Short mmCIF file of C-alpha atoms in Angstrom, two decimals:
data_model
loop_
_atom_site.label_atom_id
_atom_site.label_comp_id
_atom_site.label_asym_id
_atom_site.label_seq_id
_atom_site.Cartn_x
_atom_site.Cartn_y
_atom_site.Cartn_z
CA MET B 25 98.53 56.57 -2.83
CA SER B 26 98.71 57.71 0.79
CA THR B 27 98.20 55.62 3.93
CA VAL B 28 97.56 56.82 7.46
CA ILE B 29 98.61 54.41 10.23
CA THR B 30 96.42 55.12 13.22
CA ASN B 31 96.07 53.85 16.79
CA ILE B 32 99.83 53.55 17.26
CA GLY B 33 100.65 52.72 20.87
CA GLU B 34 104.28 53.82 20.61
CA LEU B 35 105.88 55.59 17.65
CA ALA B 36 109.69 55.68 17.55
CA GLY B 37 112.04 57.93 15.64
CA ALA B 38 109.43 60.31 14.19
CA ALA B 39 110.26 63.59 15.96
CA GLU B 40 113.40 65.68 16.31
CA ASP B 41 112.76 66.60 19.95
CA ARG B 42 111.88 63.15 21.32
CA TRP B 43 112.44 59.59 20.18
CA LEU B 44 109.12 58.13 21.43
CA MET B 45 105.56 59.35 20.98
CA GLU B 46 102.45 57.68 22.38
CA ASP B 47 98.94 57.59 20.89
CA ALA B 48 100.39 58.65 17.55
CA ALA B 49 99.69 58.41 13.84
CA LEU B 50 101.91 58.26 10.78
CA VAL B 51 101.20 59.12 7.13
CA ILE B 52 102.96 57.43 4.22
CA ASP B 53 102.63 59.15 0.85
CA GLY B 54 104.24 57.37 -2.05
CA GLY B 55 107.65 56.23 -0.91
CA HIS B 56 108.12 58.77 1.89
CA ILE B 57 106.90 59.72 5.33
CA ALA B 58 104.56 62.71 4.92
CA TRP B 59 103.45 63.38 8.49
CA ALA B 60 103.82 62.13 12.07
CA GLY B 61 102.15 63.30 15.24
CA PRO B 62 99.28 62.84 17.70
CA SER B 63 96.44 60.61 16.52
CA ARG B 64 93.83 63.34 17.08
CA ARG B 65 95.54 65.57 14.51
CA ALA B 66 96.14 62.95 11.82
CA PRO B 67 95.29 64.20 8.32
CA ALA B 68 93.09 62.26 5.94
CA ALA B 69 94.67 59.77 3.52
CA ASP B 70 93.58 57.48 0.70
CA GLU B 71 93.55 54.48 3.01
CA ALA B 72 93.98 53.72 6.70
CA TYR B 73 95.73 51.00 8.65
CA ASP B 74 94.83 50.43 12.31
CA ALA B 75 97.96 49.53 14.29
CA GLY B 76 95.85 48.26 17.17
CA GLY B 77 97.99 49.84 19.88
CA ARG B 78 101.18 48.24 18.55
CA ALA B 79 104.62 49.84 18.44
CA VAL B 80 105.78 51.36 15.16
CA LEU B 81 109.53 51.67 14.50
CA PRO B 82 111.77 52.61 11.60
CA GLY B 83 112.81 49.56 9.61
CA PHE B 84 116.08 48.10 10.79
CA VAL B 85 119.24 49.22 8.95
CA ASP B 86 121.69 46.31 8.72
CA SER B 87 124.95 48.06 7.85
CA HIS B 88 127.26 45.02 7.84
CA ALA B 89 126.55 41.76 6.02
CA HIS B 90 128.35 39.31 3.71
CA LEU B 91 125.60 37.78 1.55
CA VAL B 92 127.28 36.82 -1.73
CA PHE B 93 128.47 33.33 -0.88
CA ALA B 94 127.82 29.66 -1.48
CA GLY B 95 127.75 26.78 0.98
CA GLU B 96 127.81 26.89 4.76
CA ARG B 97 130.19 26.10 7.63
CA ALA B 98 128.05 24.37 10.23
CA GLU B 99 130.82 21.90 11.11
CA GLU B 100 133.18 24.79 11.81
CA PHE B 101 130.56 26.29 14.14
CA ALA B 102 130.17 22.97 15.95
CA ALA B 103 133.94 22.75 16.36
CA ARG B 104 134.04 26.24 17.88
CA MET B 105 131.31 25.30 20.30
CA SER B 106 133.51 22.38 21.29
CA GLY B 107 136.43 24.67 22.07
CA ARG B 108 138.28 25.49 18.86
CA PRO B 109 138.95 29.27 18.64
CA TYR B 110 137.76 31.36 15.71
CA ALA B 111 140.40 32.44 13.19
CA ALA B 112 140.24 34.39 9.94
CA GLY B 113 141.43 31.44 7.85
CA GLY B 114 138.00 29.82 7.63
CA ILE B 115 137.07 32.48 5.07
CA ARG B 116 139.06 30.55 2.46
CA THR B 117 136.62 27.60 2.71
CA THR B 118 133.77 29.88 1.63
CA VAL B 119 135.93 31.38 -1.11
CA GLU B 120 136.36 27.95 -2.73
CA ARG B 121 132.63 27.23 -2.69
CA THR B 122 131.67 30.70 -3.88
CA ARG B 123 134.04 30.57 -6.82
CA ALA B 124 132.49 27.25 -7.87
CA ALA B 125 128.90 28.56 -7.76
CA SER B 126 127.04 30.02 -10.73
CA ASP B 127 125.76 33.59 -10.91
CA ASP B 128 122.21 32.29 -10.60
CA GLU B 129 123.07 30.31 -7.47
CA LEU B 130 124.71 33.30 -5.82
CA ARG B 131 121.89 35.62 -6.82
CA ALA B 132 119.28 33.22 -5.44
CA ASN B 133 121.12 33.02 -2.12
CA VAL B 134 121.27 36.81 -1.77
CA ARG B 135 117.55 37.06 -2.57
CA ARG B 136 116.78 34.39 0.02
CA LEU B 137 118.72 36.19 2.73
CA VAL B 138 117.33 39.64 1.90
CA ALA B 139 113.81 38.15 2.12
CA GLU B 140 114.70 36.50 5.41
CA MET B 141 115.91 39.87 6.71
CA ALA B 142 112.79 41.69 5.55
CA ARG B 143 110.53 39.20 7.31
CA GLN B 144 112.33 40.26 10.49
CA GLY B 145 111.94 43.99 9.87
CA THR B 146 115.19 44.87 8.07
CA THR B 147 114.48 47.33 5.25
CA THR B 148 118.00 48.59 4.42
CA VAL B 149 120.78 46.09 3.73
CA GLU B 150 124.49 46.58 3.13
CA CYS B 151 126.45 43.77 1.47
CA LYS B 152 130.19 43.20 1.04
CA SER B 153 132.20 41.25 -1.46
CA GLY B 154 135.21 39.30 -0.20
CA TYR B 155 134.55 35.65 -1.06
CA GLY B 156 136.00 35.85 -4.56
CA LEU B 157 139.51 37.32 -4.17
CA THR B 158 140.21 37.49 -7.91
CA VAL B 159 139.36 40.37 -10.21
CA GLU B 160 136.65 38.41 -12.02
CA GLN B 161 135.12 36.92 -8.87
CA GLU B 162 135.11 40.15 -6.86
CA GLU B 163 133.57 42.06 -9.77
CA ARG B 164 130.90 39.37 -9.98
CA ALA B 165 130.15 39.68 -6.27
CA VAL B 166 129.70 43.46 -6.22
CA ARG B 167 127.70 43.35 -9.46
CA ILE B 168 125.27 40.77 -8.03
CA ALA B 169 125.03 42.64 -4.73
CA ALA B 170 124.36 45.97 -6.45
CA SER B 171 121.30 44.50 -8.16
CA LEU B 172 119.74 43.24 -4.92
CA VAL B 173 120.69 45.38 -1.90
CA ASP B 174 120.79 49.05 -0.91
CA GLU B 175 124.51 49.52 -0.29
CA VAL B 176 127.57 47.67 -1.60
CA THR B 177 131.07 47.50 -0.14
CA PHE B 178 134.17 46.32 -1.99
CA LEU B 179 136.07 43.99 0.35
CA GLY B 180 138.69 42.47 -1.91
CA ALA B 181 140.99 42.83 1.12
CA HIS B 182 139.21 40.16 3.15
CA VAL B 183 142.13 37.72 3.38
CA VAL B 184 145.17 37.01 1.24
CA PRO B 185 144.46 33.96 -0.95
CA ALA B 186 146.47 30.82 -0.21
CA ASP B 187 149.87 30.57 -1.92
CA THR B 188 149.79 34.28 -2.83
CA ASP B 189 152.43 36.87 -1.96
CA PRO B 190 150.75 39.50 0.27
CA ALA B 191 152.45 42.45 -1.43
CA GLU B 192 151.44 41.15 -4.84
CA TYR B 193 147.86 40.69 -3.69
CA VAL B 194 147.67 44.25 -2.30
CA ARG B 195 148.82 45.50 -5.72
CA LEU B 196 146.02 43.49 -7.31
CA VAL B 197 143.42 44.85 -4.87
CA THR B 198 144.51 48.46 -5.35
CA GLY B 199 144.85 48.12 -9.11
CA PRO B 200 142.81 45.94 -11.48
CA MET B 201 140.43 44.62 -8.82
CA LEU B 202 139.53 48.08 -7.53
CA ALA B 203 139.05 49.38 -11.07
CA ALA B 204 136.66 46.51 -11.88
CA CYS B 205 134.66 46.78 -8.64
CA ALA B 206 134.44 50.51 -7.95
CA PRO B 207 131.59 51.14 -10.44
CA TYR B 208 129.31 48.84 -8.42
CA ALA B 209 130.31 49.85 -4.87
CA ARG B 210 130.02 52.88 -2.62
CA PHE B 211 132.43 51.78 0.10
CA VAL B 212 135.89 50.20 0.37
CA ASP B 213 136.71 47.97 3.34
CA VAL B 214 139.73 46.09 4.71
CA PHE B 215 139.95 43.28 7.27
CA CYS B 216 142.70 44.90 9.36
CA GLU B 217 143.61 42.00 11.62
CA ARG B 218 146.28 39.46 12.37
CA GLY B 219 146.05 36.77 9.71
CA ALA B 220 144.64 39.29 7.24
CA PHE B 221 146.05 42.81 6.52
CA ASP B 222 148.46 44.89 8.58
CA ALA B 223 148.43 48.65 9.16
CA ASP B 224 150.57 49.62 6.16
CA GLN B 225 148.60 47.39 3.79
CA THR B 226 145.35 48.74 5.17
CA ARG B 227 146.39 52.36 4.62
CA GLU B 228 147.50 51.58 1.07
CA ILE B 229 144.18 49.94 0.19
CA LEU B 230 142.01 52.63 1.79
CA THR B 231 144.04 55.35 0.07
CA ALA B 232 143.51 53.72 -3.32
CA GLY B 233 139.83 53.16 -2.65
CA ARG B 234 139.30 56.74 -1.60
CA ALA B 235 141.10 57.96 -4.73
CA ALA B 236 138.65 55.86 -6.76
CA GLY B 237 135.73 57.67 -5.12
CA LEU B 238 134.82 55.04 -2.50
CA VAL B 239 134.12 55.85 1.16
CA PRO B 240 136.42 54.01 3.62
CA ARG B 241 135.12 51.52 6.17
CA LEU B 242 137.11 49.04 8.24
CA HIS B 243 136.93 45.67 9.95
CA ALA B 244 138.74 46.73 13.12
CA ASN B 245 139.85 45.18 16.40
CA GLN B 246 137.82 41.99 16.12
CA LEU B 247 140.37 39.38 17.18
CA GLY B 248 142.54 41.50 19.44
CA HIS B 249 143.93 44.94 20.10
CA GLY B 250 145.42 46.52 17.01
CA PRO B 251 145.65 49.63 14.81
CA GLY B 252 142.30 49.24 13.05
CA VAL B 253 140.22 51.76 14.98
CA ALA B 254 142.96 54.40 14.86
CA ILE B 255 143.27 53.94 11.09
CA ALA B 256 139.50 54.17 10.64
CA VAL B 257 139.45 57.50 12.43
CA GLU B 258 142.54 58.68 10.55
CA PHE B 259 140.73 58.06 7.25
CA ASP B 260 137.41 59.52 8.44
CA ALA B 261 135.89 56.11 7.76
CA ALA B 262 132.13 55.81 7.81
CA SER B 263 132.45 53.00 10.33
CA ALA B 264 134.84 50.86 12.32
CA ASP B 265 133.17 47.46 12.53
CA HIS B 266 133.50 44.87 15.33
CA CYS B 267 135.40 46.98 17.92
CA THR B 268 135.57 43.96 20.20
CA PHE B 269 138.91 44.90 21.75
CA LEU B 270 139.24 48.62 22.43
CA SER B 271 141.76 50.64 24.39
CA GLU B 272 140.83 53.86 26.17
CA GLU B 273 142.58 55.67 23.32
CA ASP B 274 140.40 53.86 20.75
CA VAL B 275 137.23 54.85 22.60
CA ALA B 276 138.35 58.47 22.82
CA ALA B 277 139.30 58.53 19.14
CA LEU B 278 135.88 57.23 18.08
CA ALA B 279 134.11 59.68 20.38
CA GLY B 280 136.02 62.56 18.85
CA SER B 281 135.24 61.56 15.26
CA ARG B 282 132.28 60.93 13.01
CA THR B 283 133.33 57.29 12.50
CA VAL B 284 130.56 55.04 13.80
CA ALA B 285 131.45 52.08 16.00
CA THR B 286 129.43 49.24 14.45
CA LEU B 287 129.02 46.43 16.96
CA LEU B 288 128.18 42.89 15.88
CA PRO B 289 127.10 40.99 19.00
CA ALA B 290 125.81 37.95 17.12
CA VAL B 291 129.43 37.34 16.07
CA GLU B 292 130.51 37.18 19.69
CA PHE B 293 127.61 34.83 20.38
CA SER B 294 128.76 32.59 17.50
CA THR B 295 132.48 32.70 18.26
CA ARG B 296 132.44 32.85 22.06
CA GLN B 297 134.59 35.96 22.10
CA PRO B 298 134.09 38.77 24.61
CA TYR B 299 131.35 41.25 23.78
CA PRO B 300 132.32 44.84 22.91
CA ASP B 301 132.04 47.44 25.64
CA ALA B 302 129.11 49.38 24.23
CA ARG B 303 128.63 51.19 27.53
CA ALA B 304 132.10 52.74 27.38
CA LEU B 305 131.51 53.92 23.80
CA ILE B 306 128.10 55.43 24.51
CA ASP B 307 129.19 57.08 27.74
CA ALA B 308 132.16 58.64 25.91
CA GLY B 309 129.83 60.07 23.25
CA ALA B 310 130.70 57.80 20.32
CA ASP B 311 128.08 56.94 17.71
CA VAL B 312 127.16 53.25 17.87
CA ALA B 313 125.42 51.01 15.35
CA LEU B 314 124.29 47.40 15.57
CA ALA B 315 124.44 45.03 12.60
CA THR B 316 124.27 41.28 12.02
CA ASP B 317 127.46 40.51 10.06
CA CYS B 318 125.39 37.77 8.43
CA ASN B 319 127.87 35.35 6.84
CA PRO B 320 128.32 31.56 6.71
CA GLY B 321 131.33 31.45 9.04
CA SER B 322 131.52 33.67 12.10
CA CYS B 323 127.79 34.52 12.28
CA TYR B 324 125.04 32.93 10.23
CA SER B 325 122.23 35.07 11.65
CA SER B 326 120.17 37.65 9.78
CA SER B 327 118.17 38.80 12.81
CA MET B 328 118.55 42.40 13.91
CA ALA B 329 116.08 41.70 16.72
CA PHE B 330 118.48 39.06 18.04
CA CYS B 331 121.29 41.62 17.93
CA VAL B 332 119.14 44.08 19.88
CA ALA B 333 118.45 41.46 22.56
CA LEU B 334 122.14 40.55 22.81
CA ALA B 335 123.14 44.21 23.03
CA VAL B 336 120.79 44.75 25.95
CA ARG B 337 121.70 41.52 27.77
CA GLU B 338 125.44 41.30 27.07
CA MET B 339 126.62 44.83 26.24
CA ARG B 340 124.71 46.82 28.87
CA MET B 341 122.77 48.91 26.36
CA THR B 342 119.27 50.07 27.26
CA PRO B 343 116.47 48.84 24.97
CA GLU B 344 116.14 52.34 23.53
CA GLU B 345 119.89 52.62 22.87
CA ALA B 346 119.92 49.22 21.18
CA VAL B 347 116.94 49.89 18.92
CA ARG B 348 118.29 53.30 17.97
CA ALA B 349 121.66 51.69 17.17
CA ALA B 350 119.86 49.18 14.94
CA THR B 351 118.03 51.93 13.05
CA GLU B 352 119.47 55.44 13.07
CA GLY B 353 122.90 54.12 14.11
CA GLY B 354 123.03 51.86 11.08
CA ALA B 355 121.99 54.78 8.88
CA LYS B 356 124.88 56.87 10.25
CA ALA B 357 127.27 53.99 9.57
CA LEU B 358 126.15 54.11 5.93
CA ARG B 359 126.13 57.92 5.89
CA ARG B 360 122.45 57.87 5.00
CA THR B 361 119.96 60.50 6.19
CA ASP B 362 116.86 59.10 4.49
CA VAL B 363 116.55 55.86 6.49
CA GLY B 364 116.73 54.83 10.15
CA HIS B 365 114.03 57.30 11.26
CA LEU B 366 110.39 58.15 10.53
CA ARG B 367 110.52 61.94 10.38
CA PRO B 368 108.75 63.62 7.44
CA GLY B 369 110.81 63.25 4.28
CA ALA B 370 112.36 59.92 5.27
CA ARG B 371 112.00 56.88 3.07
CA ALA B 372 108.85 55.09 4.16
CA ASP B 373 110.49 52.06 5.78
CA VAL B 374 108.13 51.16 8.60
CA LEU B 375 108.08 48.23 11.01
CA ILE B 376 105.03 47.40 13.11
CA LEU B 377 105.76 45.13 16.06
CA ASP B 378 103.21 42.68 17.36
CA ALA B 379 103.91 44.25 20.75
CA PRO B 380 103.08 47.51 22.52
CA SER B 381 106.68 48.68 22.96
CA HIS B 382 110.18 48.49 21.48
CA ILE B 383 111.26 47.00 24.82
CA HIS B 384 109.70 43.69 23.78
CA LEU B 385 112.51 43.13 21.27
CA ALA B 386 114.81 42.45 24.23
CA TYR B 387 112.11 41.38 26.69
CA ARG B 388 110.93 38.51 24.44
CA PRO B 389 114.09 37.34 22.64
CA GLY B 390 113.70 34.75 19.93
CA VAL B 391 109.96 35.34 19.53
CA PRO B 392 108.68 36.47 16.07
CA GLN B 393 107.24 39.94 16.65
CA VAL B 394 106.94 41.51 13.20
CA ALA B 395 103.31 42.27 12.38
CA ARG B 396 103.78 44.40 9.25
CA VAL B 397 106.55 45.95 7.18
CA TRP B 398 106.52 48.72 4.60
CA ARG B 399 109.63 49.26 2.50
CA ASN B 400 109.87 52.40 0.41
CA GLY B 401 106.15 52.91 0.99
CA ARG B 402 105.08 49.49 -0.20
CA ALA B 403 103.75 46.78 2.07
CA VAL B 404 106.14 43.83 2.05
CA GLU B 405 104.54 40.49 1.26
CA PHE B 406 106.24 37.13 1.42
CA ARG B 407 105.62 34.22 -0.87
CA HIS B 408 107.61 31.00 -0.72
CA GLY B 409 110.52 32.69 1.03
CA ASN B 410 110.91 35.54 -1.48
CA LEU B 411 109.88 39.16 -1.39
CA SER B 412 107.13 40.52 -3.58
#
């Protein structure tokens, strides 16, 4: 079954030579984009959809989320808003609740959040483990995630469990835990930060993960200056995520590598930390992605549109830069070439805004603007909070 989307006011990400086309059409055939170009040259298809002059974008690619969890931490958020600083230790609260939850409860929560994301135009979702911190619990997390999202990251190195020797825990992560989780994951990640894992521990874990066939990623430079970004580049990591505190050397290292700087502005909104300097990264030539970091502690938001608005307002990105970071940037952070754009051959993940331009994502923050979503060529429908 093929569908031609006609009367597109603004089509984004569908041509190699320019990011925006006006008065355009798009053809979906099966699960892929078959054609894109001027409306007057649109080929025939089995059915047609009139976009009514609306903007058509690639579906958002959320390349950083923590969805396998139980419970919430609203009181912790309220305390931060009252002046208490964010620290990595709050993760342990979610670990306790997640361990106590059943598989069905965790699976239902992931489904709920993925549906919530899709309603807001997110068609590719990455999910990390990290709220189990035992072999059995981490294996459960990646197994559940692998059945429900596009990309899975093993993050056994989220924090060291309470009353556990750090060296002993690193041996567990690089040994039995990695062996149990690697079959379900594509990436390995480490929270390289004070209160979590230091440089030597991070290198040891990434080395073991890479030897097991996983692609390195890294939580880097979120809470302060540190070695995370340099290690990410050293390991040719797919992404260095957070990048809140960067030195000139960090910016230059990212610009000279293929490691994507994944910025998570909704975290800064939720923790009252400084926003990353996206302008410095972009001007230096680094690849930049935007993602939500949806989790119950430091950022309980699933809205990529909100991240786009924050990036424009707080990180000095242009609307085009922000939307591209939320689509093709996220795809680069996942080392995917089939999503994040609408060129022929791409997976047919299509977002129609109830607006004439991508600019409205930042111009009208907080306003629902998703008119239609196709994921893998199928129109997304929502019933009682779940996808169908």
